[in-house]
Rosetta silent file (secondary structure, phi, psi, omega in degrees, C-alpha in Angstrom):
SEQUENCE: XXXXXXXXXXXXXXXXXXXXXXXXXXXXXXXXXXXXXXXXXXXXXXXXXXXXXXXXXXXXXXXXXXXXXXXXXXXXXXXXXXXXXXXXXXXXXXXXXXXXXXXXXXXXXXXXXXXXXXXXXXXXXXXXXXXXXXXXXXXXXXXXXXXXXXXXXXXXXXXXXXXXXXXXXXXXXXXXXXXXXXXXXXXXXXXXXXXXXXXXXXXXXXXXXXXXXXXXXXXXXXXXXXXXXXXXXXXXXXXXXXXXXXXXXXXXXXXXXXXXXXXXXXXXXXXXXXXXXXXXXXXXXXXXXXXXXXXXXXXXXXXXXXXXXXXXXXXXXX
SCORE:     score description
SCORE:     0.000 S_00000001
   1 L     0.000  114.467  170.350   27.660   10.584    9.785 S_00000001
   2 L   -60.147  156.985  164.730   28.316    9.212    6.240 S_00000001
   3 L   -48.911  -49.299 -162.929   25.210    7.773    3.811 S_00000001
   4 L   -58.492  -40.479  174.660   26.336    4.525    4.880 S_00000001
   5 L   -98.744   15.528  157.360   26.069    4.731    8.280 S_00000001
   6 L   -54.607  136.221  172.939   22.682    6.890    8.346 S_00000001
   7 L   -58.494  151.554  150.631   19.743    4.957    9.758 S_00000001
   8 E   -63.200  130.412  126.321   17.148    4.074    6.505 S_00000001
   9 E   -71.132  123.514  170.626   14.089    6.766    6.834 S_00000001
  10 E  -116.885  133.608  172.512   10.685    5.599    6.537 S_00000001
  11 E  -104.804  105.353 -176.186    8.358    8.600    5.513 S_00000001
  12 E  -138.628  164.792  170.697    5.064    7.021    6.185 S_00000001
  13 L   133.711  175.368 -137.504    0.998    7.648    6.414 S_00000001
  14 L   -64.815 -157.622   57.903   -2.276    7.299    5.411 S_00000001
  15 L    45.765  121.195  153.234   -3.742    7.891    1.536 S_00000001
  16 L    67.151   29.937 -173.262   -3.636   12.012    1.047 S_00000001
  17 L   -79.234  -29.420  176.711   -1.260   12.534    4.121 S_00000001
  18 L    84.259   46.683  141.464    1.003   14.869    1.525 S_00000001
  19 H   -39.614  -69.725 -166.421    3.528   11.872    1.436 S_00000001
  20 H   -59.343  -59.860 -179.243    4.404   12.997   -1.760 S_00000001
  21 H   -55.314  -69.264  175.599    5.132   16.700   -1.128 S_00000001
  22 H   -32.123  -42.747  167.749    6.746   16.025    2.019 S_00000001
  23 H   -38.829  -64.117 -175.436    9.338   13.730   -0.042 S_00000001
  24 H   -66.627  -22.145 -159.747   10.096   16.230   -2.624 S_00000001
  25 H   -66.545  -61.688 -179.616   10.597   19.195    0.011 S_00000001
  26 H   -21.214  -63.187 -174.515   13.532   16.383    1.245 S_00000001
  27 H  -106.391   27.372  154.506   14.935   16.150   -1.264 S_00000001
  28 L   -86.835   10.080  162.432   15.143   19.616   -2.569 S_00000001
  29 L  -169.183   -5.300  162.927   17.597   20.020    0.326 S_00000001
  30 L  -128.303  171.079 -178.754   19.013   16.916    1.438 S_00000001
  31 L   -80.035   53.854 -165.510   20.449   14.179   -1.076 S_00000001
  32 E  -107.325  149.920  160.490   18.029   11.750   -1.094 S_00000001
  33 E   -62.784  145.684  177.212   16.408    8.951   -3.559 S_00000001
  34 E  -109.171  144.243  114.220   12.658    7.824   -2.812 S_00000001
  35 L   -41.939   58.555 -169.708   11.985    4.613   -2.229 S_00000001
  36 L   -19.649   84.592  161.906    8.719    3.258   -3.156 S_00000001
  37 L   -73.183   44.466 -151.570    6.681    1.901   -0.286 S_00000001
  38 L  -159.468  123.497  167.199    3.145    1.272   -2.023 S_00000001
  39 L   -20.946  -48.532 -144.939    1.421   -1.844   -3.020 S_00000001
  40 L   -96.749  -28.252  166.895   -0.133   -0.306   -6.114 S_00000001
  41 L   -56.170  -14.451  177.496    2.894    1.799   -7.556 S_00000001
  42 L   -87.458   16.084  169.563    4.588   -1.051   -8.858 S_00000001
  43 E  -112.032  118.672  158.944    1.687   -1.645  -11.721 S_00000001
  44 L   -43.961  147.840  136.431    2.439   -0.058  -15.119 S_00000001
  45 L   100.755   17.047 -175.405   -0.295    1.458  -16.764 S_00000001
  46 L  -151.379   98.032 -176.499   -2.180    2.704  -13.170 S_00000001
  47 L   -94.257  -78.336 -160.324   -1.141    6.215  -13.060 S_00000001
  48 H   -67.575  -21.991  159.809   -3.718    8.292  -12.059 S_00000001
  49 H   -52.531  -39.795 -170.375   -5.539    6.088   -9.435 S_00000001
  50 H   -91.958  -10.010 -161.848   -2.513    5.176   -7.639 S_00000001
  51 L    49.338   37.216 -171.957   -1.253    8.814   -7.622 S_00000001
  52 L   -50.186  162.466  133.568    1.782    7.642   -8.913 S_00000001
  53 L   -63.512  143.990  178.338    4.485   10.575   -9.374 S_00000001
  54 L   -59.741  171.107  164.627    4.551   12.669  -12.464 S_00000001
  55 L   -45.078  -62.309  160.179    7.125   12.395  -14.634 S_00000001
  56 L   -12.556  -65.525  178.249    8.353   15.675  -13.482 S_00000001
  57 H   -59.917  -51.398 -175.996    8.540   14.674  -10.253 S_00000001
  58 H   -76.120    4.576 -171.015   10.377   11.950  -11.122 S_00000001
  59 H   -78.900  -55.427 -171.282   12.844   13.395  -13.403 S_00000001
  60 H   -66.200  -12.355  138.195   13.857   15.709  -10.435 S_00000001
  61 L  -152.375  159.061 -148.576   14.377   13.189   -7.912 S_00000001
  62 L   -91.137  145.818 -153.680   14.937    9.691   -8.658 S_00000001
  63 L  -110.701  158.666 -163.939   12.092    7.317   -7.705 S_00000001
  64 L  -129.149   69.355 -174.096   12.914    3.310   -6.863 S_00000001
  65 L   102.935   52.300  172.565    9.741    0.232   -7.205 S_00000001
  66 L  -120.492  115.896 -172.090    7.627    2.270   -9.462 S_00000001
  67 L    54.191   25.587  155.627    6.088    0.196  -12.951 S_00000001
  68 L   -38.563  -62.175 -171.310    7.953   -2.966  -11.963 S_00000001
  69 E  -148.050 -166.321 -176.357    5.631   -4.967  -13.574 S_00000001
  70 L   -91.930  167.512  162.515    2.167   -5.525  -15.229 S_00000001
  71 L   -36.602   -1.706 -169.702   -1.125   -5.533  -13.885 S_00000001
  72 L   -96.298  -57.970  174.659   -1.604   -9.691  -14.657 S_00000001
  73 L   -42.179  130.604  160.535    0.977   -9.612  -12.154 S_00000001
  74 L   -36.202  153.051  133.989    1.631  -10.716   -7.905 S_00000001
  75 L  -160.596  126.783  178.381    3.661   -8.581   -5.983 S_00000001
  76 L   -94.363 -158.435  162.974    4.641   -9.590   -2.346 S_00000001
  77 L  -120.057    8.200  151.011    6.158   -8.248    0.404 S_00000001
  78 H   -72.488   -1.556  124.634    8.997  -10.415    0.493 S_00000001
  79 H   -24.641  -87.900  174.667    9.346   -9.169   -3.015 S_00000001
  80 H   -44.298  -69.608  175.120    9.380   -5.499   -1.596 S_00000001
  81 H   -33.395  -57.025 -166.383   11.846   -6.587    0.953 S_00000001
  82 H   -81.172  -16.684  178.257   14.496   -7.769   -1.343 S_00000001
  83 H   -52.347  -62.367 -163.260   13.903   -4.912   -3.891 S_00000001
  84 H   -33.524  -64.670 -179.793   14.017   -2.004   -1.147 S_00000001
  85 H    -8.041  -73.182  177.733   17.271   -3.812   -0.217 S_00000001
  86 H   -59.668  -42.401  179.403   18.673   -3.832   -3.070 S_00000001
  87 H   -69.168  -35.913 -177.219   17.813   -0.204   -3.997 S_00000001
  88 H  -101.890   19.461  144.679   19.174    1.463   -0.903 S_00000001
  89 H   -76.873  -44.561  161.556   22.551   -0.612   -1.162 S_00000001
  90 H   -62.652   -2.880 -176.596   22.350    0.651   -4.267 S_00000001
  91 H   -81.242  -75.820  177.347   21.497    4.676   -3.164 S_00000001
  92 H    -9.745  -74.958 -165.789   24.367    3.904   -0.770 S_00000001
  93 H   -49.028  -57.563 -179.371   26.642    3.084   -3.203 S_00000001
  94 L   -53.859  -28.367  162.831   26.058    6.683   -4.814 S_00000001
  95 L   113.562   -6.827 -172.880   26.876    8.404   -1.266 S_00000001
  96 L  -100.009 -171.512 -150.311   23.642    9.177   -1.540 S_00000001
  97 E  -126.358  120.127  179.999   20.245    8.808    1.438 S_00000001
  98 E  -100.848  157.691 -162.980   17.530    6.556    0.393 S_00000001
  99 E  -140.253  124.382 -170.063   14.062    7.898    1.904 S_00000001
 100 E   -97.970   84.214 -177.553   11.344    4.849    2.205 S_00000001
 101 E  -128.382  143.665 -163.618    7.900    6.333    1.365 S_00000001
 102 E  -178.125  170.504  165.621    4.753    5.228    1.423 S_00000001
 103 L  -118.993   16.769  164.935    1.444    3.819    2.844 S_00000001
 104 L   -64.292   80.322 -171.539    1.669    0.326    2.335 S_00000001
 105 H   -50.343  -71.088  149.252    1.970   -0.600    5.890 S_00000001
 106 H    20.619 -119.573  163.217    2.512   -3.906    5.243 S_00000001
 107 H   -49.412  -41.730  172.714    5.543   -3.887    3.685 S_00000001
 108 H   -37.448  -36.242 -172.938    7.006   -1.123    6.062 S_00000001
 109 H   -67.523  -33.401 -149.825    6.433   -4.213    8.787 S_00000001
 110 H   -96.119  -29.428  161.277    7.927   -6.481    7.008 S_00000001
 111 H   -38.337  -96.931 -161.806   10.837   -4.086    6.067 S_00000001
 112 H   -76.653   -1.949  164.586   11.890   -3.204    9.633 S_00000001
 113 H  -122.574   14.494 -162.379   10.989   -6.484   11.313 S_00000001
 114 L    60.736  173.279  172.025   11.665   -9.317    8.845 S_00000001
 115 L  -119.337  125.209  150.971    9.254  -11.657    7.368 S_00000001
 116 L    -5.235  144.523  167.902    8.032  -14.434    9.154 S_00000001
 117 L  -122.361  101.892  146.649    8.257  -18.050    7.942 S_00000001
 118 L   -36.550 -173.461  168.935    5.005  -19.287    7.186 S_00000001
 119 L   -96.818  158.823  177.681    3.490  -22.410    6.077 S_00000001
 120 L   -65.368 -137.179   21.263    4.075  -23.028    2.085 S_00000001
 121 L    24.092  114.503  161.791    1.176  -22.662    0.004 S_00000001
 122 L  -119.880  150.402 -114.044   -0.768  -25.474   -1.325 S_00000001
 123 L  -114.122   -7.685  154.961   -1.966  -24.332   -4.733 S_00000001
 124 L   -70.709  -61.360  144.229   -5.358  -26.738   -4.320 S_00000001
 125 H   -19.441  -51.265 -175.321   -6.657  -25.381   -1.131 S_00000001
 126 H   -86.445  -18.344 -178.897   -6.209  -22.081   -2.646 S_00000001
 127 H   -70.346  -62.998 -147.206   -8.096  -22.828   -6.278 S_00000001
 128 H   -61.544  -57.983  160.062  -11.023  -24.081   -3.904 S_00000001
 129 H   -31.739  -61.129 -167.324  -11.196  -20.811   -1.942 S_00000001
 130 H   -61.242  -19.010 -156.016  -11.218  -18.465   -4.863 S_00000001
 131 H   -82.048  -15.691 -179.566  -13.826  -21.195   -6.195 S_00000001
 132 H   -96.721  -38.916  176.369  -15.916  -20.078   -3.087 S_00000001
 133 H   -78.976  -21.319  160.744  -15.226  -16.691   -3.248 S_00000001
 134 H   -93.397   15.841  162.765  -17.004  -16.571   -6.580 S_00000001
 135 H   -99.355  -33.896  159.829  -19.708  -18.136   -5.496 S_00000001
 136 H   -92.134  -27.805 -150.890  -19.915  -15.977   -2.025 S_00000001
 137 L    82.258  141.198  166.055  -17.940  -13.301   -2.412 S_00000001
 138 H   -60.735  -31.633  155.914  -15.131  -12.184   -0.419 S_00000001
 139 H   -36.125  -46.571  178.172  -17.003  -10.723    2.409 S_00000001
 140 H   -83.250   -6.574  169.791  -18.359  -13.733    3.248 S_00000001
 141 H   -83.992  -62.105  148.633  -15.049  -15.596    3.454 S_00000001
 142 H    -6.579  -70.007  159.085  -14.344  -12.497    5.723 S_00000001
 143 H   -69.628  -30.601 -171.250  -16.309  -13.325    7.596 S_00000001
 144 H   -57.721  -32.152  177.813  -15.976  -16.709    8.023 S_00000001
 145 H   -62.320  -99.717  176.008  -11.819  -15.333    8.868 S_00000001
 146 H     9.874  -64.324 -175.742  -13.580  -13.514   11.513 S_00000001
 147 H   -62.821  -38.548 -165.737  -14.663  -16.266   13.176 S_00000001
 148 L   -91.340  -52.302  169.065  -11.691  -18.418   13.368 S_00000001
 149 L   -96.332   60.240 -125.419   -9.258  -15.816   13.387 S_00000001
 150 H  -107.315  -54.076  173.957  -10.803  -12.345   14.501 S_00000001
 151 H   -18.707  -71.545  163.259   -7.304  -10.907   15.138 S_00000001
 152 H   -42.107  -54.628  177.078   -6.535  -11.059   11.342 S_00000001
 153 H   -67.267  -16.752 -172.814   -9.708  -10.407   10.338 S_00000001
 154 H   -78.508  -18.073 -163.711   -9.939   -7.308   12.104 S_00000001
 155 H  -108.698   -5.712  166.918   -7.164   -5.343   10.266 S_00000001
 156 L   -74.693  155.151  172.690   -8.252   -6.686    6.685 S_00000001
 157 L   -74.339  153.087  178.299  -10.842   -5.189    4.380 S_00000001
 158 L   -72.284    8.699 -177.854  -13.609   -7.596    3.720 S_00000001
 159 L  -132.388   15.857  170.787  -12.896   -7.590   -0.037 S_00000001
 160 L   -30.063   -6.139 -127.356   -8.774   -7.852    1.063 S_00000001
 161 L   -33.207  -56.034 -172.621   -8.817  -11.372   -1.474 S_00000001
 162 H   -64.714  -42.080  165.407   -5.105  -12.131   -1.451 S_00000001
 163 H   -67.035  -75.003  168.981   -4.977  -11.769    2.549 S_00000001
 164 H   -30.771  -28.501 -178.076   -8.086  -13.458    3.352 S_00000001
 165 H   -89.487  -38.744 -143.211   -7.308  -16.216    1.147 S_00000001
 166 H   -95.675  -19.533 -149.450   -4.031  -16.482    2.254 S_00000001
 167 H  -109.171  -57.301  153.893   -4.736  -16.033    6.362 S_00000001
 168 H   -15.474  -89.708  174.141   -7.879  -18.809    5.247 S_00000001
 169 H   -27.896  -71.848 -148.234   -4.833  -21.406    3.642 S_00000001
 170 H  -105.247    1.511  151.639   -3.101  -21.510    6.606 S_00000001
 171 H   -52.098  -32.164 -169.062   -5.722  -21.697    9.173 S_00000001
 172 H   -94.296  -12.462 -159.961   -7.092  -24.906    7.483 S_00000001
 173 H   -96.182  -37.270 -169.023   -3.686  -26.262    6.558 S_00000001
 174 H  -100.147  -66.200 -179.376   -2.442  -25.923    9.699 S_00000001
 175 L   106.269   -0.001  173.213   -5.149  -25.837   12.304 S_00000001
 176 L  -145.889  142.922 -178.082   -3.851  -22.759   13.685 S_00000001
 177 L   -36.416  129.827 -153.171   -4.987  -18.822   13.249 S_00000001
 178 H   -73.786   -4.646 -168.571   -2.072  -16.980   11.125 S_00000001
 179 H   -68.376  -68.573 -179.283   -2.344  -13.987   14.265 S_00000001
 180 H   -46.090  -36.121  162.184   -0.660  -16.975   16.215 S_00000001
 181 H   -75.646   -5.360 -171.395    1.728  -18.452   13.919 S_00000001
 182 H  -106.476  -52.431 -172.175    3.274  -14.160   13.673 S_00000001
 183 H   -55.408  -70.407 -174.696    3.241  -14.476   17.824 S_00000001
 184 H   -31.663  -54.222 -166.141    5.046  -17.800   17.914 S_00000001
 185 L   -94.992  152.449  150.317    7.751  -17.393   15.561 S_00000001
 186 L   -64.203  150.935 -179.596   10.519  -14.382   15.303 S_00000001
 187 L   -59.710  173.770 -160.976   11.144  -13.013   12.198 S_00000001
 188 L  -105.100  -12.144 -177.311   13.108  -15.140    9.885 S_00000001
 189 L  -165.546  133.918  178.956   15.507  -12.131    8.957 S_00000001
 190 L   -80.334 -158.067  177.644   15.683   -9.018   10.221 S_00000001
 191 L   -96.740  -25.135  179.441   16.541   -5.448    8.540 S_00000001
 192 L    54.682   47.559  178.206   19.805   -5.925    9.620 S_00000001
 193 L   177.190  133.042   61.828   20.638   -1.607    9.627 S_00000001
 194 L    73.659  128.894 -159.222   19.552    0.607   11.872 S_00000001
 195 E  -163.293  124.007  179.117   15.502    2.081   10.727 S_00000001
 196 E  -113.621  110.024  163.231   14.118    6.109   11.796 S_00000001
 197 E   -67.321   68.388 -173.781   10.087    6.726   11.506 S_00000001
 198 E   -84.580   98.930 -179.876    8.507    9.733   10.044 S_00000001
 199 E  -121.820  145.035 -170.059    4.777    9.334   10.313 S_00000001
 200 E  -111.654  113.165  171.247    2.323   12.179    8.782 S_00000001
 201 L  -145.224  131.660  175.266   -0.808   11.283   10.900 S_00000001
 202 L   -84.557  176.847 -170.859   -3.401   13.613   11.485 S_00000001
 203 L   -83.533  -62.383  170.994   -4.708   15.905   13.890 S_00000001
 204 L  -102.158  106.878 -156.772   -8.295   15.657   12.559 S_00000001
 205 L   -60.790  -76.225 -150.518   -9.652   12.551   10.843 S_00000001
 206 L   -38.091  -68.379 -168.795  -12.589   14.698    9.351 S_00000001
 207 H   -45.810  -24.423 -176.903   -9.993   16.896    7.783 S_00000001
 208 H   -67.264  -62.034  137.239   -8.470   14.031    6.563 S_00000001
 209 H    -1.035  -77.130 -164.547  -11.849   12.793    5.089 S_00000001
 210 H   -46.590  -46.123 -176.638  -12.172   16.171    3.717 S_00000001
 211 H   -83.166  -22.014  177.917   -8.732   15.652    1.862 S_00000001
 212 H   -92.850  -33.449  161.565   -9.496   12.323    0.248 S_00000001
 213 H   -36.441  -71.104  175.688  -13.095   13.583   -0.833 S_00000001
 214 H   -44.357  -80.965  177.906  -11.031   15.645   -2.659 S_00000001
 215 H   -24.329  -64.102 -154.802   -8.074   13.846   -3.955 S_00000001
 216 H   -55.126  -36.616 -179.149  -10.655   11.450   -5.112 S_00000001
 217 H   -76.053  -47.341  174.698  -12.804   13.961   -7.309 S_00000001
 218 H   -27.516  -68.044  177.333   -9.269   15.378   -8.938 S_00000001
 219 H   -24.961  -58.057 -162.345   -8.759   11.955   -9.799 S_00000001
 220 H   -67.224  -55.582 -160.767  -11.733   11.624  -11.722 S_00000001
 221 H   -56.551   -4.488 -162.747  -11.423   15.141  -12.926 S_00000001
 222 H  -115.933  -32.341  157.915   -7.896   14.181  -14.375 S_00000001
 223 H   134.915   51.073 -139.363   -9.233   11.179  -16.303 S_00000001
 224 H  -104.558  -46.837 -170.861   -9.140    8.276  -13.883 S_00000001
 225 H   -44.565  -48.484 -175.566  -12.421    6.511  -15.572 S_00000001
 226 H   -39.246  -38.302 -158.351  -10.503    6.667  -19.089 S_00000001
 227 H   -84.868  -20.062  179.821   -7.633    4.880  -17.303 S_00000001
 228 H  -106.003   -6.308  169.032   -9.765    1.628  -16.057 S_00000001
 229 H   -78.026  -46.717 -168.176  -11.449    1.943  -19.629 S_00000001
 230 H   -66.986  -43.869  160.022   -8.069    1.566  -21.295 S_00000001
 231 H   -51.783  -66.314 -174.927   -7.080   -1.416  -18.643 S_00000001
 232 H   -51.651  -42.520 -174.799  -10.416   -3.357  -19.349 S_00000001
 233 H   -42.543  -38.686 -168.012   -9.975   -2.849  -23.098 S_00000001
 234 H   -57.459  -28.199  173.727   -6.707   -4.948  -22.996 S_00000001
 235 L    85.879   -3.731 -172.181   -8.543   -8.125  -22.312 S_00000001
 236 L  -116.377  -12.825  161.500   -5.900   -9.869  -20.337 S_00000001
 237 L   -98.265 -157.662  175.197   -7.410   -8.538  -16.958 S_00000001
 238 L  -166.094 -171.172 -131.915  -10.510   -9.105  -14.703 S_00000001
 239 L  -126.104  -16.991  174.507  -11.983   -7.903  -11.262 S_00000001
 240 L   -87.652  -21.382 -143.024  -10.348  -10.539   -9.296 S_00000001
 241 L   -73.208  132.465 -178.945   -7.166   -9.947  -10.096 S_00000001
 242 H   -17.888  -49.615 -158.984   -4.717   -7.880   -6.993 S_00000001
 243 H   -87.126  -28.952  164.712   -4.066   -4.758   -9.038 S_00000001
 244 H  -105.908   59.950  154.317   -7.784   -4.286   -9.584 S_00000001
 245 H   -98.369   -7.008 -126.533   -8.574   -4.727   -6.419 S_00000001
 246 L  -116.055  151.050 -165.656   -6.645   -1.462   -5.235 S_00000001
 247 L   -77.606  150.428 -163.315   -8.999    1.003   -4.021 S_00000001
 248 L    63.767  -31.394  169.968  -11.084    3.111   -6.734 S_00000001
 249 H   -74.162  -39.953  168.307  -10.291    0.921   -9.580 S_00000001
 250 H   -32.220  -42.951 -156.439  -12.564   -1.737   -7.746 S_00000001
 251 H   -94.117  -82.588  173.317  -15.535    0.409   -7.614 S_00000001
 252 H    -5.546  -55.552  173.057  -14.723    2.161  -11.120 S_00000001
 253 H   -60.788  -30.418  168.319  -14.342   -1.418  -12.671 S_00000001
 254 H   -89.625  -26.271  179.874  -17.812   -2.665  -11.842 S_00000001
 255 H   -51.933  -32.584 -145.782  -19.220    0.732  -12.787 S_00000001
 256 H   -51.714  -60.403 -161.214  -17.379    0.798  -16.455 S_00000001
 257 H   -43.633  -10.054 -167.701  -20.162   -1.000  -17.827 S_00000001
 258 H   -96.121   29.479  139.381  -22.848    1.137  -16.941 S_00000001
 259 L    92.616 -116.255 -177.771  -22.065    3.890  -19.496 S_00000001
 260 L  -102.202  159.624  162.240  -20.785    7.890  -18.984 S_00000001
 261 L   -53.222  154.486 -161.471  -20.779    9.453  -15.916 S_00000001
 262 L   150.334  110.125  168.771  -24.085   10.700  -14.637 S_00000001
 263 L   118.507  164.876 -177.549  -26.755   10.039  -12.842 S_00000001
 264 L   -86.993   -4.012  145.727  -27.584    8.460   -9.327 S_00000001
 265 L   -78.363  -26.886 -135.848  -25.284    4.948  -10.206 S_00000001
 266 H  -102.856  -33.368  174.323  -22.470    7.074  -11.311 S_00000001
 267 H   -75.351  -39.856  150.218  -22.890    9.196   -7.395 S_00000001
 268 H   -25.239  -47.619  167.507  -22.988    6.121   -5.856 S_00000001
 269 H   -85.114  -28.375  144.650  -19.808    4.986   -7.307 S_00000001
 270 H    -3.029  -87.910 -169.020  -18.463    7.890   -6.519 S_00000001
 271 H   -73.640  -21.754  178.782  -19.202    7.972   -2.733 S_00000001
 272 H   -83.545  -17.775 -172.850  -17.916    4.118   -2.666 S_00000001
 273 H   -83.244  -83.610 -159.964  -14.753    4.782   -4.160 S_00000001
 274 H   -58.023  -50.397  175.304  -13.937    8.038   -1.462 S_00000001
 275 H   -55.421  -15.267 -171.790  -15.584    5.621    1.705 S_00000001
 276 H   -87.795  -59.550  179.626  -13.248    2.358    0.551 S_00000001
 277 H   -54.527  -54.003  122.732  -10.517    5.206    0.544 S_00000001
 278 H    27.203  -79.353 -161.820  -11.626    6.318    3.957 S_00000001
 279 H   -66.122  -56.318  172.681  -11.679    2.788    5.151 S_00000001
 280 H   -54.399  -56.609  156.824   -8.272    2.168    3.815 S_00000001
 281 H   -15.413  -59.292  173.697   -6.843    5.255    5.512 S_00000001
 282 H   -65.248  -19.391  173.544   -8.180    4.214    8.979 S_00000001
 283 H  -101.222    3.561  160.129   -6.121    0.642    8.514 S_00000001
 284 H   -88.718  -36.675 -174.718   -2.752    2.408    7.680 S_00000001
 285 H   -83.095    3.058  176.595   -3.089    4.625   10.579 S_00000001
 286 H   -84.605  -81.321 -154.474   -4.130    1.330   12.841 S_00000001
 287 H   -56.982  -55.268 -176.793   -0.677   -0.209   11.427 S_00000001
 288 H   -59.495  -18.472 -163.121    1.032    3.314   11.745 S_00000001
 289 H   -93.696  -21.127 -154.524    0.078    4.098   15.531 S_00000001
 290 H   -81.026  -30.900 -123.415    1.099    0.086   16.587 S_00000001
 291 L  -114.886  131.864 -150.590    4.702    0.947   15.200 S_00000001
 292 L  -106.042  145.949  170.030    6.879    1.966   18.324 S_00000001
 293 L   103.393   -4.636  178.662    9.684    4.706   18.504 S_00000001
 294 L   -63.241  154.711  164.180    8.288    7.097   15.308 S_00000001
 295 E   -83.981  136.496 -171.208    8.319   10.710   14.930 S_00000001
 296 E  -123.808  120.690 -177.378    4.755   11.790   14.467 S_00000001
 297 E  -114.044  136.705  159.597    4.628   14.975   12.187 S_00000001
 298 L   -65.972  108.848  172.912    0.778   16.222   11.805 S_00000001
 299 L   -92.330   45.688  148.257    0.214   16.392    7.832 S_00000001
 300 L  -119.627    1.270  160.376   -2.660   18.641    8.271 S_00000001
 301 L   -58.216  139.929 -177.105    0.132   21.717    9.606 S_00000001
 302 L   -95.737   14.164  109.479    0.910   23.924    7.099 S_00000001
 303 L   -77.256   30.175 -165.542    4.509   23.134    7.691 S_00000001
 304 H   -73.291  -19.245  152.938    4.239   19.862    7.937 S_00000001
 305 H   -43.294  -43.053 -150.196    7.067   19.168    4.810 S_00000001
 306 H   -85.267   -7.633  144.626    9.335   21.321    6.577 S_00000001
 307 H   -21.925  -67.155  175.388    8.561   19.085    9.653 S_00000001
 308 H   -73.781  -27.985  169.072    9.303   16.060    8.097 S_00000001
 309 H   -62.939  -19.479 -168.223   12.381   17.561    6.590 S_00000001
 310 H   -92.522  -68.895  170.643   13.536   18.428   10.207 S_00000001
 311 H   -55.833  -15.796  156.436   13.037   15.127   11.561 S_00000001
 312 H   -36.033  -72.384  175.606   15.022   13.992    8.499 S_00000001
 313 H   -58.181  -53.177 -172.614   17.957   15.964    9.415 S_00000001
 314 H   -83.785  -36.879 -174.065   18.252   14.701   12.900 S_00000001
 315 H   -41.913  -44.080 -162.373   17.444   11.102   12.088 S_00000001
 316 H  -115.573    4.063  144.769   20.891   11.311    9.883 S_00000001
 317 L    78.810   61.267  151.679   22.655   13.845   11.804 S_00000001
 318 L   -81.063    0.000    0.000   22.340   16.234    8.520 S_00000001
């Protein structure tokens, strides 16, 4: 089987799954490019929060929809669709195997099933919501989703803004719940190629827990406050905006003001940061378990790289 006619590999699972390791062990033995599947990797200037790859990493194998753009900045996932596209014609083109990884579930959906055609936007409707959301908060629009739409609302976070607002828009615009406009219609374009599933899901949630406690305390230990001090400094963001929304710079970002770490606010933010990560974790593995035909590797196995590398190999008849 040539690159070209290899299915695409998606490497997927939750926050602290050992995405990353699993990736490199790949491609330390087959020829592949990473693919970027993750919301948050595409904002310069949000290293350590995002767990971006080092430099290192990336000198030694080449990484794809990483520091696209800035932090003022959208990113969708029909956006993500046409990048990926575009990257692994180009990987193709090289002879070489593009490997899709990430936990942005999301986009993985929209990747292997097409994207939907919605309703448009209308750009009043949506000023009036965020105008509501600072005045309630997003939770309380949340809920308010909840009611009309409980389907939707169930797999969003309550402080989701760009989904909620967006799932919001076209219930009122429309008169009907967006879980119903995704039943009704087919996708509007498919993947068109042939798509293999490598999900790292674990054996014990606790342990999992256990692993994001951690990751999160590295973080900080590595200089992740410095990194939302140096973002606020710039003056061109705020607290609404998508990339600091992304889990830990939220809670970090209302914290900054309240002065060095320390103290019973500072444990607080702490423990809110690693439970939002938590909570995020439990809705990629909701979206990963729904998704039918995957190879399920346990990423709490202490061979769980060479696992994923194995299911690699047979996906592309390596």
């Amino acid at each position: 089987m040539t690159a070209g006619d290899a299915p695409v590999v998606m490497l997927l699972g939750p926050t602290a799954s050992g995405k990353t390791a699993a990736a490199l062990e790949i491609a330390s033995r087959l020829p592949v490019e990473i693919v970027s599947v993750d919301s948050a990797l595409v904002y310069r200037g949000m290293d350590i929060g995002t767990a971006k790859p080092s430099a290192e990493e990336r000198r030694r194998v080449p990484h794809h929809l990483i520091d696209l753009i800035e932090p003022t900045e959208s990113y969708s996932a029909a956006r993500f669709v046409a990048d990926a596209r575009a990257a692994i014609a180009a990987i193709r083109d090289r002879g070489r195997l593009p490997l899709l990884v990430g936990g942005t579930m999301l986009y993985a959906k929209a990747f292997a099933e097409g994207l939907h055609a919605l309703p448009q936007g209308d750009p009043a409707l949506r000023d009036r919501i965020e105008d509501e959301a600072r005045a309630l908060g997003w939770p309380a629009l949340h809920a308010r989703l909840a009611a009309i739409d409980p389907r939707t609302a169930s797999r969003l976070a309550p402080n989701d803004a760009q989904r909620i607002q967006r799932a919001l828009e076209i219930a009122e615009l429309t008169g009907v719940p967006m879980s119903e406009w995704l039943e009704r219609q087919r996708p509007a374009e498919g993947p068109g190629q042939a798509i293999a599933t490598i999900a790292l899901e674990p054996s014990s949630r606790a342990a999992l827990h256990e692993r994001i406690a951690q990751r999160f305390e590295a973080m900080i230990a590595a200089g992740f406050v410095d990194e939302v001090r140096r973002l606020r400094a710039r003056g061109d963001l705020h607290a609404g905006l998508p990339s600091m929304r992304c889990v830990g710079y939220r809670q970090l970002w209302q914290w900054c003001d309240a002065g060095e770490p320390g103290g019973e606010a500072w444990r607080q933010t702490v423990a809110a940061g690693i439970a939002a990560t938590r909570q995020l974790a439990k809705r990629q593995l909701t979206w990963l378990r729904a998704m039918p035909g995957r190879t399920t590797v346990d990423c709490l196995a202490a061979n769980a790289a060479a696992q994923a590398l194995e299911a690699m190999r047979r996906a592309v008849g390596a």
